[in-house]
Short mmCIF file of N, CA and C in Angstrom, two decimals:
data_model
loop_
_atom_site.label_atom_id
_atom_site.label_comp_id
_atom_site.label_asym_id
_atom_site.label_seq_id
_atom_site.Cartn_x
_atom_site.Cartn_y
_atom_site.Cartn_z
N UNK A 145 -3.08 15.86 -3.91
CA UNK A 145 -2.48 14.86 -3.03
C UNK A 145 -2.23 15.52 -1.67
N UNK A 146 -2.93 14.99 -0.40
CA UNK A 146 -2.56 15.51 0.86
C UNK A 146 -0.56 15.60 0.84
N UNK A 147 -0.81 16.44 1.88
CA UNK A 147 0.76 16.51 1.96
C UNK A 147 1.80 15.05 2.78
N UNK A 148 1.50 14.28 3.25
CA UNK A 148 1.76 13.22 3.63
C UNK A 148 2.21 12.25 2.72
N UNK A 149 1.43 12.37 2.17
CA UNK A 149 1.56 11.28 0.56
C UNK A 149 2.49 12.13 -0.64
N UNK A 150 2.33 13.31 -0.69
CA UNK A 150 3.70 13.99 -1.38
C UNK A 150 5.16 13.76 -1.04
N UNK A 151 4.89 14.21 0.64
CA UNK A 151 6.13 13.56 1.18
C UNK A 151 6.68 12.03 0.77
N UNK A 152 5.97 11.28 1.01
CA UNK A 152 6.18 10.02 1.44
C UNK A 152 6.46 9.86 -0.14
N UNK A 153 5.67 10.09 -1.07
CA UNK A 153 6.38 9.95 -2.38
C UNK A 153 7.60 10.58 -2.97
N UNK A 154 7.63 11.70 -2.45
CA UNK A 154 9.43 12.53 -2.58
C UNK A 154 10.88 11.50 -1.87
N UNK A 155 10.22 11.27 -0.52
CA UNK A 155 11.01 9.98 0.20
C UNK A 155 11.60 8.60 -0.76
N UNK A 156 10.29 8.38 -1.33
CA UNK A 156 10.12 7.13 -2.21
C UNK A 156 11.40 7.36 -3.14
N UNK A 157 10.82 8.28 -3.90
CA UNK A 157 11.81 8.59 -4.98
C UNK A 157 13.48 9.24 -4.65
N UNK A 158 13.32 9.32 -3.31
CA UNK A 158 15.18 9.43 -3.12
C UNK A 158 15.46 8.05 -2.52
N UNK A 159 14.79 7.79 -2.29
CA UNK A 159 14.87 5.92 -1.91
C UNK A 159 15.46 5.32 -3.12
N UNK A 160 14.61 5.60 -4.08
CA UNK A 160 15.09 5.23 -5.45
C UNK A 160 15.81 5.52 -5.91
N UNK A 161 16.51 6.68 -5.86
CA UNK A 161 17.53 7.17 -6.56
C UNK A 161 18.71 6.59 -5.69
N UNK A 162 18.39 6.52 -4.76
CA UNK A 162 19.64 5.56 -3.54
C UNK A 162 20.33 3.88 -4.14
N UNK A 163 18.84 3.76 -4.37
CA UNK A 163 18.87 2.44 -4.99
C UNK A 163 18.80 1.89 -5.93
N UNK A 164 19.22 3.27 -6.84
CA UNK A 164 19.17 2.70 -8.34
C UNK A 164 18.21 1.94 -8.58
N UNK A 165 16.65 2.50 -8.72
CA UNK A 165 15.50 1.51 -8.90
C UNK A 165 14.43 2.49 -10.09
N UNK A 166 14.28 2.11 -10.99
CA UNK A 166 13.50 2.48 -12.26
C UNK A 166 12.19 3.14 -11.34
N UNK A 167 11.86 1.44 -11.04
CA UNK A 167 10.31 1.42 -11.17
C UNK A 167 10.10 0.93 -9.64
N UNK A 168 9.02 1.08 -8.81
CA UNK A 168 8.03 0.66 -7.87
C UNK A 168 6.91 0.25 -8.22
N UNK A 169 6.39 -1.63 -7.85
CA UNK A 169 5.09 -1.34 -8.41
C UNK A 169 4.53 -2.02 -6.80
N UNK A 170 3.16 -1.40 -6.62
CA UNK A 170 2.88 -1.89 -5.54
C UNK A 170 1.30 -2.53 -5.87
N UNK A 171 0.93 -3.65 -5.20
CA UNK A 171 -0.53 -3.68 -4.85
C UNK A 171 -1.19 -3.59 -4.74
N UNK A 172 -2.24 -3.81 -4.44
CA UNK A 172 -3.71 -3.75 -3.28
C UNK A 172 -3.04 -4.23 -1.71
N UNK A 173 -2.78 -3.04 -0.90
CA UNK A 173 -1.61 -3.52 -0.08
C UNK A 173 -1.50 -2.33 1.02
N UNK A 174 -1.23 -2.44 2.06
CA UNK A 174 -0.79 -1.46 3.15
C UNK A 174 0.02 -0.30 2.62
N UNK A 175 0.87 -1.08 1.92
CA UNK A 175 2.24 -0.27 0.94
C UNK A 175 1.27 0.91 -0.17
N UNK A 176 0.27 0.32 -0.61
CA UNK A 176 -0.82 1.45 -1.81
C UNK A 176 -1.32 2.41 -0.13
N UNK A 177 -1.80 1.62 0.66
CA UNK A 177 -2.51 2.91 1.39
C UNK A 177 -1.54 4.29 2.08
N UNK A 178 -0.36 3.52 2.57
CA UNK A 178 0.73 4.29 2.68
C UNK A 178 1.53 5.14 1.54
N UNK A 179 1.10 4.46 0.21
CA UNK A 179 1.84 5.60 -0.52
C UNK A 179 0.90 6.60 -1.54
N UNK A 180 -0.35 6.22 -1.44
CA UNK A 180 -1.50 6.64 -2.21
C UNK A 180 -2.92 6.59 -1.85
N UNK A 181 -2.84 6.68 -0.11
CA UNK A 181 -4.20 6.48 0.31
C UNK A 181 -5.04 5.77 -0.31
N UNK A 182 -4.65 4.77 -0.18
CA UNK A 182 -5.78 4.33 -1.45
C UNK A 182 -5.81 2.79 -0.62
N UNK A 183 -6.76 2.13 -0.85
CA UNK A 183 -7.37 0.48 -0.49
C UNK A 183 -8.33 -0.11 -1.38
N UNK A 184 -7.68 -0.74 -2.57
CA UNK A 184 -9.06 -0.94 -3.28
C UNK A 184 -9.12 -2.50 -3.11
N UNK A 185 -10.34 -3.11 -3.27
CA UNK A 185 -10.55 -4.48 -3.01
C UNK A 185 -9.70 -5.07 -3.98
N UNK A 186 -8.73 -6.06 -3.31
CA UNK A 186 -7.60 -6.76 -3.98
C UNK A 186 -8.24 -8.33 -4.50
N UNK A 187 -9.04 -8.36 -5.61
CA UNK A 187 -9.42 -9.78 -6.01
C UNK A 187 -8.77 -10.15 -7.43
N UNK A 188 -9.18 -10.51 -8.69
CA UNK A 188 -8.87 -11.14 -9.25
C UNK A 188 -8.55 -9.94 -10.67
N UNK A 189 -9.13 -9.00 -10.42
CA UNK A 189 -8.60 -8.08 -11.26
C UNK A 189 -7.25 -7.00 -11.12
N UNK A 190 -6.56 -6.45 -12.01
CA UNK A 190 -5.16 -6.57 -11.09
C UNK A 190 -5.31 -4.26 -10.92
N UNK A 191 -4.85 -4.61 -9.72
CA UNK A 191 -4.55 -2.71 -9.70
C UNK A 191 -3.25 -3.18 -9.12
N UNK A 192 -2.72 -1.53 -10.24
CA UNK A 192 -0.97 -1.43 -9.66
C UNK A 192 -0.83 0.02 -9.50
N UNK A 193 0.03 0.07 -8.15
CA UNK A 193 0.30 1.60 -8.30
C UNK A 193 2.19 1.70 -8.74
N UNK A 194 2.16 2.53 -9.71
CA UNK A 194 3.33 2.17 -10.36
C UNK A 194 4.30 3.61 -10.25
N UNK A 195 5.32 3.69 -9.65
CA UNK A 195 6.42 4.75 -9.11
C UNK A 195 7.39 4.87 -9.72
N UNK A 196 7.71 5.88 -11.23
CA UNK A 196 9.35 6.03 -11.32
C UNK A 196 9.69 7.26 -10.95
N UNK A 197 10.65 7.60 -11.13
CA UNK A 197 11.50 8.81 -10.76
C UNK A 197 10.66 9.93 -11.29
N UNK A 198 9.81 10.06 -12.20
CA UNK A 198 8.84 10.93 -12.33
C UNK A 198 7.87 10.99 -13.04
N UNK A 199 7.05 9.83 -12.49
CA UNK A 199 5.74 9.46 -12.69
C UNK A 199 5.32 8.46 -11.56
N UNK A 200 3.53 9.06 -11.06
CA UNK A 200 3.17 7.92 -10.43
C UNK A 200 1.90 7.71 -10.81
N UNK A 201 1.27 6.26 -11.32
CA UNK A 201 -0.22 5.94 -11.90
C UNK A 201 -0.34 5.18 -11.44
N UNK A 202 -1.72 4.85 -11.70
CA UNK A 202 -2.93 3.18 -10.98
C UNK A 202 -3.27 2.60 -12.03
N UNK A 203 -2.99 1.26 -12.21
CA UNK A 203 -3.50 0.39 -13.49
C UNK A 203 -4.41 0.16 -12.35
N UNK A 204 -5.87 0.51 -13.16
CA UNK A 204 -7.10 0.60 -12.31
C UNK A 204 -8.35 -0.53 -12.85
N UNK A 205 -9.06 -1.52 -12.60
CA UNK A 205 -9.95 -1.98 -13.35
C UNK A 205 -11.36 -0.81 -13.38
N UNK A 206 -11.90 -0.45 -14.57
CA UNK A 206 -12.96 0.11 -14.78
C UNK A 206 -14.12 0.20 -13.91
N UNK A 207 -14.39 -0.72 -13.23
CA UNK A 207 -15.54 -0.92 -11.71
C UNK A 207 -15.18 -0.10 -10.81
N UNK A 208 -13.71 -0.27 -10.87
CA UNK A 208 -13.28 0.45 -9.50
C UNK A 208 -13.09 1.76 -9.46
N UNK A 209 -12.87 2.68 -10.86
CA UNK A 209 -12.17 3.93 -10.95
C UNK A 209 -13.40 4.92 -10.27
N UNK A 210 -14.27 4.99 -10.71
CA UNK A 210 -15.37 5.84 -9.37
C UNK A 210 -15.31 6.04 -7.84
N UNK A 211 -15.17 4.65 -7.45
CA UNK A 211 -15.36 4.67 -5.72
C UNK A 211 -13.76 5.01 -5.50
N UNK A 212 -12.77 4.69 -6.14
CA UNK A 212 -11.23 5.02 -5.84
C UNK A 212 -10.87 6.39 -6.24
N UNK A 213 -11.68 7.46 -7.04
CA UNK A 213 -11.35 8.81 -7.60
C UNK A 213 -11.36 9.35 -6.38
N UNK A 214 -12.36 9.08 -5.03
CA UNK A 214 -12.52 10.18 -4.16
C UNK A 214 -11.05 9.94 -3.25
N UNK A 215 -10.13 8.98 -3.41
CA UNK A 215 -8.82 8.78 -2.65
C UNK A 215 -7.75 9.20 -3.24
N UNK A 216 -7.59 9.43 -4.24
CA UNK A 216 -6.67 9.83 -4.92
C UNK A 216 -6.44 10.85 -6.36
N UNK A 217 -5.80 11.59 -6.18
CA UNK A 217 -5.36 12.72 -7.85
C UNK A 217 -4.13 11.84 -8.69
N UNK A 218 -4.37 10.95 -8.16
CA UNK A 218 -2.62 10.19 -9.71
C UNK A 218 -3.26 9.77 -10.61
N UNK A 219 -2.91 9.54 -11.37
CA UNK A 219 -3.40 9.44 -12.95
C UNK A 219 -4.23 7.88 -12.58
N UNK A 220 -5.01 7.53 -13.40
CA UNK A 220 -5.60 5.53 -13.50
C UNK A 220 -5.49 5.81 -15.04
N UNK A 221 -4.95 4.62 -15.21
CA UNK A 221 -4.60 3.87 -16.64
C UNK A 221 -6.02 2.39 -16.39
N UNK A 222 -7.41 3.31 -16.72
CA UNK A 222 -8.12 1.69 -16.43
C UNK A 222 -8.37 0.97 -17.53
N UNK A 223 -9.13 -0.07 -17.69
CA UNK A 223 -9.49 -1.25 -18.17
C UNK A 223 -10.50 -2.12 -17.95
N UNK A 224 -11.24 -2.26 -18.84
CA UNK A 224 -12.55 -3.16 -19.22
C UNK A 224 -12.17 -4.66 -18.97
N UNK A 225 -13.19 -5.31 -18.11
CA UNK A 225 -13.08 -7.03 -18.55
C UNK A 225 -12.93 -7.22 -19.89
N UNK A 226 -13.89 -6.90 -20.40
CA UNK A 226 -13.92 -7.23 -22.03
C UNK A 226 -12.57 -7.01 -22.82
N UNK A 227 -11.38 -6.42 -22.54
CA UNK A 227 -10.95 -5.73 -22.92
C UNK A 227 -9.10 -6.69 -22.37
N UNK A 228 -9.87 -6.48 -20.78
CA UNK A 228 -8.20 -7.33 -20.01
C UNK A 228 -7.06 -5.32 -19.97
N UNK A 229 -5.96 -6.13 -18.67
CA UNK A 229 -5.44 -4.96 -18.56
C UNK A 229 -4.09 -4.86 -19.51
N UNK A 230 -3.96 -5.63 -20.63
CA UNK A 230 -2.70 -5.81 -21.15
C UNK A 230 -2.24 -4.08 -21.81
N UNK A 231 -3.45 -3.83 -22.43
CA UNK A 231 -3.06 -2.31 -23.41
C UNK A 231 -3.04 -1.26 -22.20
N UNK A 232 -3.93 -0.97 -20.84
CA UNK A 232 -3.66 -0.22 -20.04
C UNK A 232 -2.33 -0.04 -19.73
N UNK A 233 -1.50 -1.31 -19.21
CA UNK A 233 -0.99 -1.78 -18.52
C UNK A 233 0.51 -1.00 -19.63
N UNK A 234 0.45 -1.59 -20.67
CA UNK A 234 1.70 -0.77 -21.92
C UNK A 234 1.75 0.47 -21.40
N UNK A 235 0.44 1.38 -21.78
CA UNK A 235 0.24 2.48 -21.98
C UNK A 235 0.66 3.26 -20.22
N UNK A 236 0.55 2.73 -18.79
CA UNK A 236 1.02 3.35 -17.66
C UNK A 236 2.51 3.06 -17.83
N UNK A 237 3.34 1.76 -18.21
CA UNK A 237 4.50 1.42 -18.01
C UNK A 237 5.21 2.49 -19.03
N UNK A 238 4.84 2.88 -20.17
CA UNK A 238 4.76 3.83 -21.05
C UNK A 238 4.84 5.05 -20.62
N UNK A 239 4.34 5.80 -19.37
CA UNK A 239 4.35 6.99 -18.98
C UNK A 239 5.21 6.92 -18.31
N UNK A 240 5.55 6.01 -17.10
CA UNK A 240 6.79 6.00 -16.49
C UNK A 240 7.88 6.32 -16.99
N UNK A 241 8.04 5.99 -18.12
CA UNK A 241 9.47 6.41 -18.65
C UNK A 241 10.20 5.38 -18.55
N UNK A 242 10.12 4.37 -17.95
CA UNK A 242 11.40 3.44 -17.86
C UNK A 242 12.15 2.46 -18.67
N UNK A 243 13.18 2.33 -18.54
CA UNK A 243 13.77 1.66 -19.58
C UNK A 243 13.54 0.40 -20.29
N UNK A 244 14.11 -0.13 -21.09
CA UNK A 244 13.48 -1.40 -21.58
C UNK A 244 14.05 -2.50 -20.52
N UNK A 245 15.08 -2.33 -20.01
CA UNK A 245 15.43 -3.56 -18.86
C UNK A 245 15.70 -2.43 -17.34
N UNK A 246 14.61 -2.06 -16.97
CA UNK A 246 14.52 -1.49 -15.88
C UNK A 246 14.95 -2.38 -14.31
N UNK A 247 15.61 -1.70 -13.39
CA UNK A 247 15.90 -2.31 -11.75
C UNK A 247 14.48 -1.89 -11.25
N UNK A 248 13.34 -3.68 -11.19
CA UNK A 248 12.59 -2.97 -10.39
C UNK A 248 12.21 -3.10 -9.07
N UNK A 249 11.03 -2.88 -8.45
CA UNK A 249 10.82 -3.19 -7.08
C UNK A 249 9.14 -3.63 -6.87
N UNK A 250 8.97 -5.29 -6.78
CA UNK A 250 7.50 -5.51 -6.61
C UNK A 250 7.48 -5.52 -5.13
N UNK A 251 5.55 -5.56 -4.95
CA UNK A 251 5.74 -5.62 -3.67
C UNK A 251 5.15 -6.91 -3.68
N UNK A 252 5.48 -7.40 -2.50
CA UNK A 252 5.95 -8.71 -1.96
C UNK A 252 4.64 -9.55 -1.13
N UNK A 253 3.60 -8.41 -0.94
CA UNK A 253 2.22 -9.10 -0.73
C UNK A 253 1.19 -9.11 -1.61
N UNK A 254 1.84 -8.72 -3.22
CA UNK A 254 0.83 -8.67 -4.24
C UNK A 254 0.73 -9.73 -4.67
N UNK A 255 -0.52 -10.36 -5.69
CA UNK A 255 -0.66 -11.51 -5.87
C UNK A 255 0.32 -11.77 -7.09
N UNK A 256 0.84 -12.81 -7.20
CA UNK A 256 1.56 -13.60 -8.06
C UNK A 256 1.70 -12.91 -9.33
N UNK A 257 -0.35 -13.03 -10.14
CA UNK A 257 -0.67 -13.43 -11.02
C UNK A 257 -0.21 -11.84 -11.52
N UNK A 258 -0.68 -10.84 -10.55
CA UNK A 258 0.01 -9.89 -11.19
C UNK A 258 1.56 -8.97 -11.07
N UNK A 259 2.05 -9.72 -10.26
CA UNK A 259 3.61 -9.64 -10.18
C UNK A 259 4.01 -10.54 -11.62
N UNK A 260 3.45 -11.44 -12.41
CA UNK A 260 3.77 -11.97 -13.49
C UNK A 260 3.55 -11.09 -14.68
N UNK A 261 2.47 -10.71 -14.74
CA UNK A 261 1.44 -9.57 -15.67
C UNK A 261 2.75 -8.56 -15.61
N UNK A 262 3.29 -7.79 -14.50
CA UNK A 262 4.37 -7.12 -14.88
C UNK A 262 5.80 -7.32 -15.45
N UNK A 263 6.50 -8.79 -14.75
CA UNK A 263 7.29 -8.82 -15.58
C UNK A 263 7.18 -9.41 -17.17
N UNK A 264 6.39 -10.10 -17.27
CA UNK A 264 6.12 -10.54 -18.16
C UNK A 264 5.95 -9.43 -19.47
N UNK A 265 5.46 -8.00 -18.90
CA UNK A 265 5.47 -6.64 -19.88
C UNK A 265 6.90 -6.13 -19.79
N UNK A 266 7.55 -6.34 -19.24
CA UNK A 266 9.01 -5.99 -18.96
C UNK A 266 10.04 -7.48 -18.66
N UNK A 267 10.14 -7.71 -19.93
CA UNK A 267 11.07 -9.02 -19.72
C UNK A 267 12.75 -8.88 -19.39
N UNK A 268 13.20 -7.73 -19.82
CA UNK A 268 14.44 -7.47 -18.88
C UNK A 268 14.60 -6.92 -17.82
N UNK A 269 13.66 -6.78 -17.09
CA UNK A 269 14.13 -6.73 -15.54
C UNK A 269 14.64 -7.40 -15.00
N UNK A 270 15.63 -6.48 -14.24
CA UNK A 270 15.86 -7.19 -12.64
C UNK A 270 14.96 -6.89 -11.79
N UNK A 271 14.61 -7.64 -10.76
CA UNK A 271 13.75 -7.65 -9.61
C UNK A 271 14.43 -7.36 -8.00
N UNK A 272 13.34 -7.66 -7.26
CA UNK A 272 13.69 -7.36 -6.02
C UNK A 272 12.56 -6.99 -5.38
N UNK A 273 12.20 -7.09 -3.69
CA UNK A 273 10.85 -6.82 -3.10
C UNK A 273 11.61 -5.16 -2.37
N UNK A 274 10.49 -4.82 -1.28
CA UNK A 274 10.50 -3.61 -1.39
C UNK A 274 11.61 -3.11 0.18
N UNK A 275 12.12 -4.32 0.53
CA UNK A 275 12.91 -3.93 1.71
C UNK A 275 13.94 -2.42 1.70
N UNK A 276 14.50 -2.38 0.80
CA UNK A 276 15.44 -1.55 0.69
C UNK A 276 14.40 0.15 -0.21
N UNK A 277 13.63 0.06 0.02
CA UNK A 277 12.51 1.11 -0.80
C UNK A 277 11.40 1.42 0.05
N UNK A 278 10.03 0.86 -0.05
CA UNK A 278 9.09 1.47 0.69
C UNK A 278 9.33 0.69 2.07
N UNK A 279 9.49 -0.32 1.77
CA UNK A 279 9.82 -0.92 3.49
C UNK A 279 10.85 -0.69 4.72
N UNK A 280 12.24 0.50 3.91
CA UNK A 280 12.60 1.08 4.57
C UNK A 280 12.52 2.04 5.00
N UNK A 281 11.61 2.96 3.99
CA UNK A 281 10.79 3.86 4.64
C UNK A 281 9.37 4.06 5.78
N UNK A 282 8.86 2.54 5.94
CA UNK A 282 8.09 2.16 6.85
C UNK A 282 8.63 1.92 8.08
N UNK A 283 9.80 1.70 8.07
CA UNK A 283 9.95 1.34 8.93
C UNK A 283 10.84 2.71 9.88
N UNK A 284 10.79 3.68 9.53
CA UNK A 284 11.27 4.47 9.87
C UNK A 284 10.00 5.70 10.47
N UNK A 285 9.94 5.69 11.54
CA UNK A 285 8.58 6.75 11.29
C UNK A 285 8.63 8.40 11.42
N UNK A 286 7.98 9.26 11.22
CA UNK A 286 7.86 10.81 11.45
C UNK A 286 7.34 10.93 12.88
N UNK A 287 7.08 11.73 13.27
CA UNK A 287 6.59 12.52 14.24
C UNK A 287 5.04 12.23 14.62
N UNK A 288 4.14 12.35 13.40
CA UNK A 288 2.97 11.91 13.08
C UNK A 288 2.41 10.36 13.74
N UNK A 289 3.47 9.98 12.91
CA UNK A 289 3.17 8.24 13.26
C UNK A 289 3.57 7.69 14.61
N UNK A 290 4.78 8.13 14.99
CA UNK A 290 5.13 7.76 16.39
C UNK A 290 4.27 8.24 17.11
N UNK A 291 3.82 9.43 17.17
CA UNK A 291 2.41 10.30 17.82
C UNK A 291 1.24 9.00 17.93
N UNK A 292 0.79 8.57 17.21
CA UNK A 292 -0.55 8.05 16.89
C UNK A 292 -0.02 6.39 17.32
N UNK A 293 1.09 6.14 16.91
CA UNK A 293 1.38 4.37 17.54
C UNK A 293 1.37 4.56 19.16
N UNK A 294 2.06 5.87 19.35
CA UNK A 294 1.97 5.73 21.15
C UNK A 294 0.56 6.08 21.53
N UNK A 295 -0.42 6.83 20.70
CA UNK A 295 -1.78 6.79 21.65
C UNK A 295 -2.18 5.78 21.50
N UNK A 296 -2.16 4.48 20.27
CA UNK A 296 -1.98 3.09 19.90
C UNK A 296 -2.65 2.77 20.95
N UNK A 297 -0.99 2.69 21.51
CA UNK A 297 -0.11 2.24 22.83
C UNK A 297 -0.99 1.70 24.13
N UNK A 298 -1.01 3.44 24.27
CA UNK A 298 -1.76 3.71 25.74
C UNK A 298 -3.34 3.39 25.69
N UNK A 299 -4.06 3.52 24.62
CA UNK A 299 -5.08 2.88 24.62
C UNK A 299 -5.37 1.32 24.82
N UNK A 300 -4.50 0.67 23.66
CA UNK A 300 -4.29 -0.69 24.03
C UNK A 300 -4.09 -1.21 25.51
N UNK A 301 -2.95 -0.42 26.59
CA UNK A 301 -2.54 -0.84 27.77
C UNK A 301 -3.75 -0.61 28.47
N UNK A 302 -4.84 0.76 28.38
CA UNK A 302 -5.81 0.76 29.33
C UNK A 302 -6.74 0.23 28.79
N UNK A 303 -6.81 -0.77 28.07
CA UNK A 303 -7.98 -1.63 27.57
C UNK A 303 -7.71 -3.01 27.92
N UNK A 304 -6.62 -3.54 28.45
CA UNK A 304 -5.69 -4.51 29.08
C UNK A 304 -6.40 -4.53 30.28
N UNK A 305 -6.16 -3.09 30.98
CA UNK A 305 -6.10 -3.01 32.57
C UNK A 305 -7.49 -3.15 32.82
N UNK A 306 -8.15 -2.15 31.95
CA UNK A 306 -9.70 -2.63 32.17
C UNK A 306 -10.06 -4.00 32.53
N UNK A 307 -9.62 -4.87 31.60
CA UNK A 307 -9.66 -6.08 31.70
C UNK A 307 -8.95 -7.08 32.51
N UNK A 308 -7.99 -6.79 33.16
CA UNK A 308 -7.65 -7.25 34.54
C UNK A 308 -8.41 -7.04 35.78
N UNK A 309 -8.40 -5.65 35.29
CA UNK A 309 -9.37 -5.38 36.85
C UNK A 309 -11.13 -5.62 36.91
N UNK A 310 -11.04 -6.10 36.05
CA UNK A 310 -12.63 -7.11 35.98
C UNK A 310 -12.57 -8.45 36.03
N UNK A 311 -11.07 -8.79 36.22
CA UNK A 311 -10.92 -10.22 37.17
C UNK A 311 -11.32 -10.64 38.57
N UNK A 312 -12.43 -11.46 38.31
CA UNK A 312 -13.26 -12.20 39.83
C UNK A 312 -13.24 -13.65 39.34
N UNK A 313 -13.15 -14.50 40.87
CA UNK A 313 -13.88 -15.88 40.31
C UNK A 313 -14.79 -16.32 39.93
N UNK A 314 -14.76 -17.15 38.99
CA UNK A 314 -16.24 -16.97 38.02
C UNK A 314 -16.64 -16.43 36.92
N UNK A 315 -15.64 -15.34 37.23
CA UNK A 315 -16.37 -14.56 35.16
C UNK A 315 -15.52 -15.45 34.19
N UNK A 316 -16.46 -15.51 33.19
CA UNK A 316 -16.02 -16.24 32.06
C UNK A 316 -14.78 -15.33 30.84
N UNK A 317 -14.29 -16.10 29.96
CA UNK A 317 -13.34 -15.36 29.16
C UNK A 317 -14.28 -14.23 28.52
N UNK A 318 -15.67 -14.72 28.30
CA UNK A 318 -16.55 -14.17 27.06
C UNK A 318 -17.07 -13.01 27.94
N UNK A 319 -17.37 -12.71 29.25
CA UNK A 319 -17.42 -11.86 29.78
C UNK A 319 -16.25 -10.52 29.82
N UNK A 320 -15.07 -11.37 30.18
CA UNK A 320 -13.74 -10.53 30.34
C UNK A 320 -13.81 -9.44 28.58
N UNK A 321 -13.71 -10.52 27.39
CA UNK A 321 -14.21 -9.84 26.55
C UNK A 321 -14.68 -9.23 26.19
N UNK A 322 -16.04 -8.70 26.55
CA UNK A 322 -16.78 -7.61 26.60
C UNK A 322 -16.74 -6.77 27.33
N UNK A 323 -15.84 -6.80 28.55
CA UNK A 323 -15.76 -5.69 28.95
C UNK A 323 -14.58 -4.44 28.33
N UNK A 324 -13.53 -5.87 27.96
CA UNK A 324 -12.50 -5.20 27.12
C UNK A 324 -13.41 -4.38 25.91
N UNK A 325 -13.98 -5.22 24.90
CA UNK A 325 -14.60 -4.44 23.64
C UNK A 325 -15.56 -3.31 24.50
N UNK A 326 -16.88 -3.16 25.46
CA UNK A 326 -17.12 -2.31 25.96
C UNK A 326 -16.24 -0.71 26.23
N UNK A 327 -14.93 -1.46 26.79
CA UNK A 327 -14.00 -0.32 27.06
C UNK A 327 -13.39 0.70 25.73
N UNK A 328 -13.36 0.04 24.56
CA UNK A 328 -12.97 0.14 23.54
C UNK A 328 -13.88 1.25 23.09
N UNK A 329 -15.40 1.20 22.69
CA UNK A 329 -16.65 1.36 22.47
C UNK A 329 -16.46 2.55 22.99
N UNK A 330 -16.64 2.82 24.59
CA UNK A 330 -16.71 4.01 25.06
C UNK A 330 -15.59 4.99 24.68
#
């Protein structure tokens, strides 16, 4: 695991311990790329990246565990269509360690079907989204990130100006546009 994502998972987990929270489960989601480099195509099969106090795994569908190995060292708990993620899905919640009525934390842009799939394996939970957990750690940034939002920044503003100062009468929006994306390009 790069060191970023160690961090950010050590963070996680005093987050948790702040907040008295079992479990983290996150998505196919900004929140997975931020806490596990990871982006896997979010469709109808379910991936979870799942966080307790000392354990972190991917309920992974079987298609995906190849092209997703080169992003990540955390464990995948995968699963066959043929098969469905119900026994994976035991067997990661199972490593976590967590209790039978665990405090947990979904995230809040995952789809439904599998925010159900989890509680539904954990019927005494309490719930809650991730404001007080990974989203308060997003929102807080390092050194790194403020670094890279302000070159963001300044790129964005001189890709603006570019595009003001290629204001004449007559050029069209679709022109102004390309000079902006042009500016971008170079």
């Amino acid at each position: 695991m790069n060191p970023t994502i160690t961090t950010r998972m050590a963070n996680l987990r005093d987050r948790m311990a702040a907040t008295a929270t079992d479990l983290v489960v996150i998505g196919p989601s900004s929140h997975m790329l931020y806490l596990a480099d990871l982006a896997p195509h979010g469709d109808e099969r379910p991936v979870l990246l799942m966080v307790s106090p000392t354990f972190a795994g991917l309920l992974m569908p079987s298609l995906n565990v190849d092209s997703s190995r080169q992003h990540t060292d955390l464990p995948f708990f995968p699963w066959a269509d043929a098969d469905g993620p119900d026994a994976a899905l035991a067997e990661l919640l199972n490593a976590t360690g967590v209790p039978t009525a665990p405090s947990i934390v979904l995230d809040e842009t995952m789809r439904a079907d599998f925010a159900l799939l989890v509680l539904d394996a954990l019927p005494g939970a309490t719930r809650r989204f991730t404001s007080d957990t990974v989203g308060y750690l997003r929102s807080r940034k390092d050194d790194a990130e403020y670094d890279a939002l302000k070159k963001s920044a300044v790129l964005n503003d001189a890709a603006m100006a570019a595009g003001f100062a290629a204001l004449r009468p007559g050029i069209t929006e679709r022109e102004i546009a390309t000079v902006i994306r042009d500016f971008y390009k170079a």
